[in-house]
Coordinates of C-alpha atoms in Angstrom, one line a residue:
M1 CA 73.2 101.3 81.0
K2 CA 76.8 102.5 80.3
L3 CA 78.6 103.6 83.4
S4 CA 80.2 107.0 83.3
A5 CA 84.0 107.4 83.3
A6 CA 83.8 109.1 86.7
Y7 CA 81.9 106.2 88.3
R8 CA 84.3 103.7 86.8
L9 CA 87.2 105.8 88.2
A10 CA 85.6 105.8 91.7
A11 CA 84.9 102.0 91.5
T12 CA 88.5 101.2 90.4
I13 CA 90.0 103.2 93.3
L14 CA 87.6 101.5 95.7
H15 CA 88.7 98.1 94.3
G16 CA 92.3 99.0 95.0
F17 CA 91.4 100.1 98.5
D18 CA 89.6 96.8 99.1
E19 CA 92.8 95.0 98.0
Y20 CA 94.8 97.1 100.5
R21 CA 92.4 96.5 103.4
T22 CA 92.2 92.8 102.7
R23 CA 95.9 92.3 102.8
F24 CA 96.3 94.8 105.7
R25 CA 93.9 92.8 107.8
A26 CA 95.5 89.5 106.9
I27 CA 98.9 90.7 108.1
T28 CA 97.4 92.2 111.2
R29 CA 95.2 89.1 112.1
D30 CA 98.3 86.9 111.8
A31 CA 99.9 88.8 114.7
S32 CA 98.2 86.5 117.2
R33 CA 99.8 83.5 115.6
R34 CA 103.2 85.2 115.5
F35 CA 102.9 86.0 119.2
R36 CA 101.8 82.5 120.0
D37 CA 104.8 81.0 118.2
A38 CA 107.2 83.7 119.5
A39 CA 108.1 84.4 115.9
W40 CA 109.8 87.7 116.6
R41 CA 111.9 88.0 113.5
E42 CA 108.8 87.3 111.4
A43 CA 106.9 89.9 113.4
Q44 CA 109.5 92.5 112.5
Q45 CA 109.2 91.5 108.8
A46 CA 105.5 91.7 108.9
S47 CA 105.6 95.1 110.5
A48 CA 107.8 96.4 107.6
A49 CA 105.7 94.7 105.0
R50 CA 102.5 96.3 106.3
I51 CA 104.1 99.7 106.3
N52 CA 105.2 99.2 102.6
L53 CA 101.8 97.8 101.7
Y54 CA 100.0 101.1 101.3
D55 CA 102.4 102.6 98.8
D56 CA 102.5 99.3 96.9
K57 CA 98.7 99.2 96.6
V58 CA 98.5 102.9 95.6
A59 CA 101.1 102.2 92.9
A60 CA 99.2 99.1 91.7
T61 CA 95.9 101.0 91.6
L62 CA 97.5 103.9 89.8
G63 CA 98.9 101.5 87.1
R64 CA 95.3 100.1 86.7
L65 CA 93.9 103.6 86.3
R66 CA 96.5 104.4 83.6
R67 CA 95.7 101.2 81.7
T68 CA 92.0 101.8 81.9
F69 CA 91.5 105.5 81.3
Q70 CA 92.9 107.9 78.7
A71 CA 95.2 110.5 80.0
E72 CA 92.8 113.4 79.2
V73 CA 90.2 111.7 81.4
L74 CA 92.5 110.8 84.2
T75 CA 93.9 114.4 84.4
H76 CA 90.5 116.2 84.1
C77 CA 89.7 117.7 87.4
E78 CA 86.0 117.8 86.7
C79 CA 86.0 114.1 86.2
W80 CA 87.5 113.8 89.7
R81 CA 84.8 116.1 91.1
E82 CA 82.2 113.7 89.9
A83 CA 84.2 110.6 90.9
K84 CA 84.5 112.0 94.4
A85 CA 80.7 112.2 94.7
H86 CA 80.3 108.7 93.4
Y87 CA 83.0 107.4 95.8
A88 CA 81.4 109.1 98.8
D89 CA 78.2 107.2 97.9
L90 CA 80.0 103.9 97.5
I91 CA 81.7 104.1 100.9
D92 CA 78.8 105.7 102.8
Q93 CA 78.0 102.5 104.8
R94 CA 81.6 101.4 105.3
L95 CA 83.1 101.1 108.8
D96 CA 86.4 102.3 107.5
Y97 CA 85.1 105.2 105.3
E98 CA 87.8 107.6 106.5
L99 CA 90.6 105.3 105.4
A100 CA 88.9 104.9 102.1
E101 CA 88.8 108.7 101.7
T102 CA 92.5 108.9 102.3
F103 CA 93.2 106.2 99.7
F104 CA 91.2 108.2 97.2
N105 CA 93.3 111.3 98.1
S106 CA 96.5 109.3 97.6
L107 CA 95.5 108.4 94.0
F108 CA 94.4 111.9 93.3
C109 CA 97.8 113.2 94.5
S110 CA 99.7 110.5 92.6
V111 CA 98.0 111.6 89.3
F112 CA 98.4 115.4 89.9
H113 CA 101.7 115.2 91.7
H114 CA 100.3 116.7 94.9
R115 CA 98.9 119.8 93.1
H116 CA 95.4 121.0 92.9
I117 CA 94.7 120.2 96.6
R118 CA 91.1 121.3 96.8
D119 CA 88.1 119.9 98.5
D120 CA 86.2 120.0 95.2
W121 CA 88.2 117.2 93.8
M122 CA 89.5 115.2 96.8
F123 CA 88.6 114.8 100.5
V124 CA 90.5 117.7 102.0
Y125 CA 87.8 117.5 104.6
S126 CA 85.9 114.3 105.4
S127 CA 82.6 113.8 103.7
R128 CA 81.2 112.9 107.1
D129 CA 82.9 115.6 109.3
S130 CA 79.6 116.5 110.9
A131 CA 78.2 113.0 111.3
P132 CA 78.8 111.2 114.6
R133 CA 80.5 107.8 114.4
H134 CA 78.1 105.2 115.9
S135 CA 78.3 101.9 114.1
G136 CA 76.3 100.0 116.8
I137 CA 79.1 97.5 117.1
C138 CA 80.4 97.0 120.6
L139 CA 84.2 97.1 120.6
T140 CA 84.7 96.5 124.3
R141 CA 83.9 94.0 127.1
T142 CA 83.0 95.2 130.6
R143 CA 83.0 93.7 134.1
R144 CA 81.8 95.2 137.4
V145 CA 84.6 94.9 140.0
E146 CA 82.5 94.9 143.2
G147 CA 85.6 94.9 145.3
D148 CA 87.0 91.7 143.8
W149 CA 90.1 92.9 142.1
V150 CA 91.6 89.5 141.8
G151 CA 88.5 88.3 140.0
A152 CA 88.5 91.3 137.7
L153 CA 92.1 90.6 136.7
H154 CA 91.4 86.9 136.3
W155 CA 88.5 87.9 133.9
A156 CA 90.6 90.4 132.0
L157 CA 93.5 88.0 131.4
G158 CA 91.6 84.7 131.2
E159 CA 89.1 85.9 128.6
A160 CA 91.5 87.8 126.4
R161 CA 91.7 86.5 122.8
L162 CA 95.1 84.9 123.2
E163 CA 96.2 81.6 121.8
T164 CA 98.7 80.7 124.5
P165 CA 97.7 79.9 128.1
F166 CA 99.1 81.8 131.1
D167 CA 101.9 80.1 133.0
D168 CA 100.1 80.9 136.3
L169 CA 96.9 82.9 135.8
E170 CA 96.2 82.9 139.6
R171 CA 99.6 84.4 140.4
D172 CA 99.3 87.1 137.7
S173 CA 95.7 88.0 138.8
R174 CA 96.9 88.4 142.3
L175 CA 99.9 90.5 141.3
G176 CA 97.8 92.7 139.2
A177 CA 95.1 93.1 141.9
D178 CA 97.8 93.9 144.5
F179 CA 99.1 96.6 142.3
L180 CA 95.7 98.2 141.7
T181 CA 94.5 98.1 145.3
G182 CA 97.8 99.7 146.3
H183 CA 97.9 102.4 143.6
L184 CA 94.4 103.4 142.7
P185 CA 92.7 106.4 144.2
A186 CA 90.4 105.3 147.1
A187 CA 87.4 106.8 145.4
L188 CA 87.8 104.7 142.3
R189 CA 89.1 101.6 144.1
D190 CA 86.3 101.4 146.6
A191 CA 83.3 102.7 144.7
A192 CA 80.3 100.3 144.3
D193 CA 80.0 101.2 140.6
T194 CA 83.6 100.6 139.6
E195 CA 84.0 98.7 136.4
M196 CA 86.8 97.5 134.2
E197 CA 86.3 98.0 130.4
L198 CA 88.7 96.6 127.9
L199 CA 88.8 96.7 124.1
E200 CA 88.2 93.2 122.7
S201 CA 91.0 93.5 120.3
V202 CA 94.5 92.7 121.5
F203 CA 97.3 95.1 120.6
Y204 CA 100.5 93.3 119.4
R205 CA 103.9 94.9 119.0
N206 CA 107.4 93.5 119.2
K207 CA 107.4 90.8 121.9
G208 CA 104.3 92.1 123.7
A209 CA 100.5 91.8 123.7
Y210 CA 98.6 94.6 125.3
L211 CA 95.1 94.6 126.7
V212 CA 93.9 98.2 126.7
G213 CA 91.0 99.9 128.4
R214 CA 90.0 101.9 131.4
L215 CA 88.7 101.8 135.0
R216 CA 85.7 103.8 135.9
G217 CA 83.9 104.4 139.1
G218 CA 83.2 106.9 141.9
G219 CA 83.1 109.7 139.3
E220 CA 86.7 109.0 138.3
Q221 CA 88.4 107.3 135.3
L222 CA 91.9 106.0 134.7
P223 CA 93.3 104.3 131.6
L224 CA 94.4 100.7 132.0
A225 CA 97.0 98.8 130.0
L226 CA 98.0 95.2 130.7
P227 CA 101.3 94.2 129.0
I228 CA 101.6 90.4 128.5
L229 CA 104.8 88.7 127.6
H230 CA 106.1 85.2 126.8
G231 CA 108.4 82.8 128.5
E232 CA 109.7 84.4 131.6
G233 CA 109.3 82.7 135.0
Y234 CA 109.7 84.3 138.4
G235 CA 112.5 84.1 141.0
E236 CA 114.7 81.0 140.6
E237 CA 112.6 79.7 137.7
A238 CA 113.2 82.8 135.6
G239 CA 113.5 82.0 132.0
A240 CA 112.1 78.5 132.4
S241 CA 108.4 79.2 131.7
E242 CA 106.9 78.8 128.2
G243 CA 103.5 80.3 129.1
L244 CA 102.4 83.9 129.2
H245 CA 102.7 86.2 132.1
L246 CA 101.4 89.7 133.1
D247 CA 104.4 91.9 133.0
T248 CA 103.0 94.9 134.8
V249 CA 99.9 97.1 135.2
L250 CA 99.8 100.6 133.8
I251 CA 97.2 103.1 135.0
E252 CA 99.0 106.5 134.8
P253 CA 97.8 108.5 131.7
E254 CA 101.4 109.4 130.8
E255 CA 102.6 105.8 131.0
V256 CA 99.8 104.7 128.7
S257 CA 100.5 107.6 126.4
I258 CA 104.1 106.5 126.1
I259 CA 102.9 103.0 124.9
F260 CA 101.2 104.8 122.0
S261 CA 104.1 107.2 121.4
F262 CA 105.3 108.4 118.0
T263 CA 108.7 106.9 118.9
R264 CA 107.4 103.3 118.7
A265 CA 106.4 100.9 115.9
Y266 CA 102.8 100.7 114.9
F267 CA 100.6 98.2 116.8
Q268 CA 99.1 95.2 115.0
V269 CA 95.5 95.4 116.2
D270 CA 92.5 94.1 114.3
T271 CA 89.6 96.4 114.9
Q272 CA 86.2 96.4 113.1
V273 CA 85.7 100.1 113.3
P274 CA 89.1 102.0 113.2
G275 CA 87.5 105.4 113.9
E276 CA 85.6 104.3 116.9
C277 CA 88.7 102.5 118.2
V278 CA 90.6 105.8 117.9
D279 CA 87.8 107.7 119.6
F280 CA 88.0 105.2 122.6
L281 CA 91.8 105.6 122.8
Q282 CA 91.5 109.4 122.7
E283 CA 89.2 109.3 125.7
L284 CA 92.0 107.5 127.5
M285 CA 94.7 110.0 126.2
P286 CA 92.9 113.3 125.4
D287 CA 96.2 115.1 124.9
K288 CA 97.3 112.8 122.1
P289 CA 96.4 114.0 118.6
E290 CA 93.9 111.9 116.7
G291 CA 96.3 111.5 113.8
E292 CA 98.9 110.1 116.1
L293 CA 96.5 107.5 117.3
Y294 CA 95.5 106.4 113.8
S295 CA 99.3 106.0 113.1
A296 CA 99.7 104.1 116.4
I297 CA 97.3 101.4 115.2
G298 CA 98.9 101.1 111.8
F299 CA 97.0 103.6 109.6
Y300 CA 99.9 106.1 109.3
K301 CA 98.6 107.5 106.0
H302 CA 95.3 108.5 107.5
G303 CA 97.3 109.8 110.5
K304 CA 99.0 112.1 108.0
T305 CA 95.6 113.2 106.7
E306 CA 94.4 114.0 110.2
F307 CA 97.6 115.8 110.9
F308 CA 97.3 117.9 107.8
R309 CA 93.7 118.8 108.6
G310 CA 94.7 119.8 112.2
L311 CA 97.6 121.9 110.9
N312 CA 95.3 123.7 108.5
R313 CA 93.0 124.6 111.3
Q314 CA 95.9 125.7 113.5
V315 CA 97.4 127.9 110.8
A316 CA 94.1 129.5 110.1
R317 CA 93.9 130.7 113.8
R318 CA 97.0 132.8 113.1
E319 CA 98.2 132.4 116.7
D320 CA 101.8 132.4 115.5
K321 CA 104.0 132.0 112.4
F322 CA 106.5 129.5 111.1
V323 CA 109.9 130.3 112.6
I324 CA 113.4 128.9 112.5
A325 CA 113.7 126.0 115.0
P326 CA 115.7 126.8 118.2
G327 CA 119.1 125.3 118.7
V328 CA 122.1 124.7 116.5
R329 CA 121.3 124.8 112.7
G330 CA 121.8 121.5 110.9
M331 CA 124.4 120.8 108.3
V332 CA 122.0 118.8 106.1
M333 CA 118.5 119.9 107.0
A334 CA 116.9 123.3 107.4
V335 CA 114.4 123.1 110.3
F336 CA 111.5 125.3 111.1
V337 CA 108.6 125.0 113.5
L338 CA 105.1 126.2 114.2
P339 CA 105.3 126.6 118.0
S340 CA 101.6 126.5 118.8
Y341 CA 101.2 123.1 117.0
R342 CA 104.3 121.6 118.5
T343 CA 105.4 120.6 115.0
V344 CA 108.9 120.5 113.4
F345 CA 109.4 120.7 109.6
K346 CA 112.6 119.5 108.0
I347 CA 113.8 120.4 104.5
I348 CA 116.9 118.9 102.8
K349 CA 119.3 121.6 101.9
D350 CA 120.5 122.1 98.4
R351 CA 124.2 122.0 99.6
F352 CA 125.5 120.3 102.7
D353 CA 128.2 121.6 104.9
P354 CA 131.6 120.2 103.8
A355 CA 131.8 117.7 106.6
K356 CA 128.8 115.9 105.3
E357 CA 129.4 113.4 102.5
V358 CA 125.8 112.3 101.7
T359 CA 123.4 112.8 98.9
H360 CA 119.8 113.9 98.9
Q361 CA 118.6 110.4 98.0
A362 CA 120.7 108.9 100.7
V363 CA 119.0 111.2 103.3
R364 CA 115.6 110.1 102.0
D365 CA 116.6 106.5 102.2
K366 CA 117.7 106.9 105.8
Y367 CA 114.3 108.4 106.7
Q368 CA 112.5 105.5 105.0
L369 CA 114.7 103.0 106.9
V370 CA 113.5 104.6 110.2
K371 CA 109.9 104.4 109.0
C372 CA 110.1 100.7 108.5
H373 CA 112.4 99.8 111.5
D374 CA 111.4 99.1 115.1
R375 CA 112.0 102.5 116.7
V376 CA 112.1 101.0 120.2
G377 CA 110.8 104.3 121.7
R378 CA 114.0 106.1 120.7
M379 CA 113.5 107.4 117.2
A380 CA 110.8 109.9 116.1
D381 CA 108.3 108.9 113.5
T382 CA 108.0 111.3 110.5
Q383 CA 105.4 112.1 107.9
E384 CA 106.5 113.0 104.4
F385 CA 104.8 115.8 102.5
S386 CA 105.1 117.0 98.9
N387 CA 104.1 120.4 97.6
F388 CA 103.2 121.8 101.0
I389 CA 101.7 125.2 100.4
A390 CA 101.2 128.0 102.9
R391 CA 100.6 131.7 102.7
R392 CA 103.7 133.9 102.7
D393 CA 102.4 135.9 105.7
H394 CA 102.3 132.7 107.8
F395 CA 106.1 132.7 107.8
D396 CA 108.4 134.8 109.9
S397 CA 110.5 136.8 107.4
E398 CA 113.8 135.6 108.8
C399 CA 112.6 132.0 108.5
L400 CA 111.4 132.4 105.0
D401 CA 114.6 134.1 103.9
H402 CA 116.7 131.3 105.4
L403 CA 114.7 128.6 103.6
L404 CA 114.9 130.4 100.3
E405 CA 118.7 130.8 100.7
V406 CA 119.6 127.2 101.7
A407 CA 117.0 125.2 99.7
P408 CA 116.0 127.2 96.7
S409 CA 115.3 124.1 94.7
T410 CA 112.8 123.0 97.3
V411 CA 111.3 126.3 98.5
S412 CA 109.8 128.8 96.1
L413 CA 107.4 131.7 96.0
R414 CA 104.3 132.0 93.8
D415 CA 102.4 135.3 94.3
D416 CA 101.5 135.2 98.0
K417 CA 102.1 131.5 98.4
V418 CA 105.2 129.6 99.7
I419 CA 105.6 126.3 98.0
I420 CA 107.7 123.5 99.6
K421 CA 108.3 120.7 97.2
H422 CA 109.3 118.2 99.9
C423 CA 109.6 118.1 103.6
Y424 CA 109.4 115.9 106.7
V425 CA 107.2 116.6 109.7
E426 CA 107.9 115.4 113.3
R427 CA 106.5 116.1 116.7
M428 CA 108.4 118.9 118.4
M429 CA 110.9 118.1 121.2
T430 CA 113.4 120.1 123.2
P431 CA 116.9 119.6 121.8
L432 CA 119.0 117.8 124.4
N433 CA 121.8 120.4 124.3
L434 CA 119.2 123.2 125.2
Y435 CA 117.5 121.0 127.7
L436 CA 120.8 120.5 129.6
E437 CA 121.3 124.2 129.8
R438 CA 118.4 124.6 132.3
C439 CA 118.7 121.4 134.3
D440 CA 119.6 121.1 137.9
A441 CA 122.1 118.4 139.1
A442 CA 119.5 115.7 139.5
E443 CA 117.8 116.4 136.2
T444 CA 121.2 116.5 134.4
R445 CA 122.1 113.1 135.8
A446 CA 118.7 111.6 134.8
V447 CA 118.7 112.9 131.3
L448 CA 122.3 112.0 130.6
N449 CA 121.5 108.5 131.9
D450 CA 118.5 108.3 129.5
Y451 CA 120.7 109.6 126.6
G452 CA 123.0 106.7 127.2
N453 CA 120.1 104.3 127.4
A454 CA 118.7 105.6 124.2
I455 CA 122.0 104.9 122.4
K456 CA 122.2 101.4 123.9
Q457 CA 118.6 100.5 123.0
L458 CA 119.1 101.8 119.4
A459 CA 122.2 99.7 119.1
A460 CA 120.5 96.6 120.5
A461 CA 117.9 97.2 117.8
N462 CA 120.7 97.2 115.2
I463 CA 120.7 101.0 114.7
F464 CA 123.9 103.0 115.0
P465 CA 123.0 106.7 115.1
G466 CA 126.3 107.8 113.5
D467 CA 126.2 111.4 114.6
M468 CA 125.6 111.2 118.4
L469 CA 126.0 114.9 119.3
L470 CA 123.6 116.2 121.9
K471 CA 121.9 118.5 119.4
N472 CA 120.7 115.5 117.4
F473 CA 118.6 114.1 120.3
G474 CA 115.5 115.6 121.7
V475 CA 113.6 115.3 125.0
T476 CA 109.9 114.6 124.9
R477 CA 107.3 116.0 127.2
H478 CA 107.6 112.8 129.2
G479 CA 111.3 113.4 129.7
R480 CA 112.5 110.6 127.4
V481 CA 115.5 111.1 125.1
V482 CA 114.8 110.5 121.4
F483 CA 117.0 110.5 118.4
Y484 CA 115.8 112.6 115.4
D485 CA 118.7 113.3 113.0
Y486 CA 118.9 110.5 110.5
D487 CA 121.4 111.5 107.8
E488 CA 124.2 109.3 109.2
I489 CA 122.2 106.5 110.6
C490 CA 123.1 102.9 109.6
Y491 CA 122.7 99.3 110.7
L492 CA 125.0 98.5 113.6
T493 CA 126.1 95.3 111.9
E494 CA 127.5 97.4 109.0
C495 CA 130.0 99.1 111.4
H496 CA 133.6 98.0 112.2
F497 CA 134.3 98.8 115.8
R498 CA 138.0 99.1 116.6
H499 CA 140.3 99.7 119.5
L500 CA 142.7 102.6 119.0
P501 CA 146.1 101.2 118.0
R502 CA 149.0 101.8 120.3
A503 CA 151.7 104.2 119.1
H504 CA 154.9 102.4 118.3
V505 CA 157.1 105.4 117.7
S506 CA 157.6 108.3 120.2
G507 CA 155.2 111.2 119.3
Q508 CA 153.0 109.2 117.0
G509 CA 150.0 109.4 119.3
L510 CA 150.3 113.2 119.4
S511 CA 149.9 113.6 115.6
A512 CA 146.9 115.7 114.5
E513 CA 146.2 113.2 111.7
P514 CA 145.7 109.5 112.1
W515 CA 149.0 107.7 111.9
F516 CA 147.2 104.3 111.2
S517 CA 144.9 103.3 108.3
V518 CA 141.2 104.0 108.8
G519 CA 138.5 102.3 106.7
P520 CA 135.2 104.0 105.7
D521 CA 133.2 101.8 108.2
D522 CA 135.8 102.0 111.0
I523 CA 134.5 103.4 114.3
F524 CA 136.7 104.0 117.4
P525 CA 134.4 104.2 120.5
E526 CA 137.3 105.3 122.7
E527 CA 137.1 108.7 120.8
F528 CA 133.4 109.2 121.4
G529 CA 133.7 111.3 124.6
P530 CA 134.9 114.7 123.3
F531 CA 132.9 114.3 120.1
M532 CA 129.6 113.6 121.9
I533 CA 129.8 116.1 124.8
A534 CA 132.1 119.1 124.7
N535 CA 131.5 120.1 128.4
P536 CA 134.2 118.2 130.4
D537 CA 132.0 118.0 133.5
L538 CA 129.0 116.6 131.6
R539 CA 131.3 114.2 129.8
A540 CA 132.8 112.9 133.0
L541 CA 129.3 112.3 134.4
F542 CA 128.2 110.5 131.2
T543 CA 131.3 108.3 131.2
E544 CA 130.6 107.4 134.8
L545 CA 127.0 106.4 133.9
H546 CA 127.8 104.6 130.7
P547 CA 131.4 103.5 130.5
E548 CA 130.7 100.5 128.2
L549 CA 129.8 102.8 125.3
F550 CA 133.5 103.7 125.0
D551 CA 134.5 100.0 124.8
P552 CA 134.7 98.5 121.3
D553 CA 134.1 95.0 122.8
Y554 CA 130.7 96.2 124.1
W555 CA 129.6 97.1 120.5
R556 CA 131.0 93.9 119.1
G557 CA 129.1 91.9 121.6
L558 CA 125.8 93.6 120.4
Q559 CA 126.7 92.8 116.8
R560 CA 127.3 89.1 117.7
A561 CA 123.9 88.9 119.4
I562 CA 122.1 90.6 116.4
R563 CA 123.8 88.3 113.9
A564 CA 122.8 85.3 116.0
G565 CA 119.2 86.3 115.5
K566 CA 118.5 87.8 119.0
V567 CA 115.6 90.2 119.0
I568 CA 115.7 92.6 121.9
D569 CA 112.9 93.3 124.2
V570 CA 112.6 97.0 125.0
T571 CA 109.6 97.7 127.1
P572 CA 107.8 101.1 127.0
Y573 CA 107.9 101.2 130.8
R574 CA 110.6 101.1 133.4
D575 CA 112.2 97.8 134.5
K576 CA 111.4 98.5 138.1
Q577 CA 107.7 98.4 137.2
R578 CA 107.9 94.9 136.0
F579 CA 106.4 92.1 138.2
V580 CA 109.2 89.8 137.1
E581 CA 111.7 92.3 138.7
A582 CA 109.6 92.6 141.9
A583 CA 109.3 88.8 142.2
A584 CA 113.0 88.1 141.6
P585 CA 115.0 87.2 144.7
T586 CA 117.5 89.6 146.1
H587 CA 121.1 88.5 146.5

């Protein structure tokens, strides 16, 4: 019997999805080998390759569709309606059906250039929205504690699916148990029914492997994350060990949430049922959006799907309207927000302010660079949308007028609809300059210190922010400083850091214009102060906290380390929480 064009269309898309998932799982599964071999550069390359994989497979599948089907079939919406029904049947028993739906959507949007977004023809809503997700597969392992916290930690670490032995499993079990007995609520610590439950899958990222789960008992529950690192000893033997060690124990919900933050690279974690893994993680972090958790485990395209669905639901509630983002308006981007959804939308302006010498394509390239780079907890992840459509009455009039004025090639009106051809979406943060306006002395010192740490960690990850003004950094709900303005970002190794030349002639140094030659990549850290922070008191405090940032030799030293192949280790928790720090001798 001859198969219909719609069925063949659905089957071709599913074949492309299977190719994507096969390669995705291969890259992900190899993370354990990369961790075993401490192949950190290779891990970075694998992370970028996995991010690029999705678009590569969509493009390959689109090419296959165009070679297989005539244009009038491929662009016939009714054919897609039938194909969607066939596709839903084909993926009905799959454990990753929601990812398959998103892949179908990506092909539909590629054919129709992100137009005709209707549930009739694509999965605007999931085909199984009302169906509970119960595969019957157990994703976790569990042990009753029964007061033996050393034994519980020994079990957690010793039976983890790791290919490298621990340097001293007894020591790490004792350190972990001491932490838990000293920090857990008594009701949970001492309850007869207390148990430790961990996901079987190991979460790999950068130089770390994480065991993730929870502690339950006495009517209470806390998340549990066990970060495991390579090759650091304790005390006088620091740096001599080649085995693994438990770096710390994290049980505070906010600390575990930071591990899964939108400011960090995606985990490499092989899980049989992605949706149920996300459900488990959301039980640990109920305030974290579902889409953000999908992104955290590598499925950023489906994270975008879940974000879009959540945004549609929020807009439909009509609790508020899109308004211009608070703070100083950008020279390159027009920024607006939906306050109730804590979401920031960024649109590239048609014309940039004279001080900005970049192109539209250059800005888009910068955002893609950040997407593929290790964000070390200091750069916000973004989602990219094309032909975003909302009702006109969902916009504040001042906001809409501003967008139409500064980006008329991107923002247009059609009847009662606002059509935005291209925009970036980020989680909302408080601009650092506004945050500082309401800080007391202690908060000011803490956030300026973290501002400097953010710049240092970005630099150590081979990122130079370029424009380091306070307004280009935000403060998360956890109080961390994050960079979010990417139009001048570049690799640190591309920069030429120089000392300011000494004046040889009287009055030379007072000239308003440089009296010495300056190349396009030349940077003078000694001039950073007034440029970064206009307030002299804040500038003096920042200089006290981070004097090295004004020294060209500091930046050159980082460049040498990066060129020598050093991959930094930026942990998503404070150094003072690390057991290696606690065990080190004092001098």
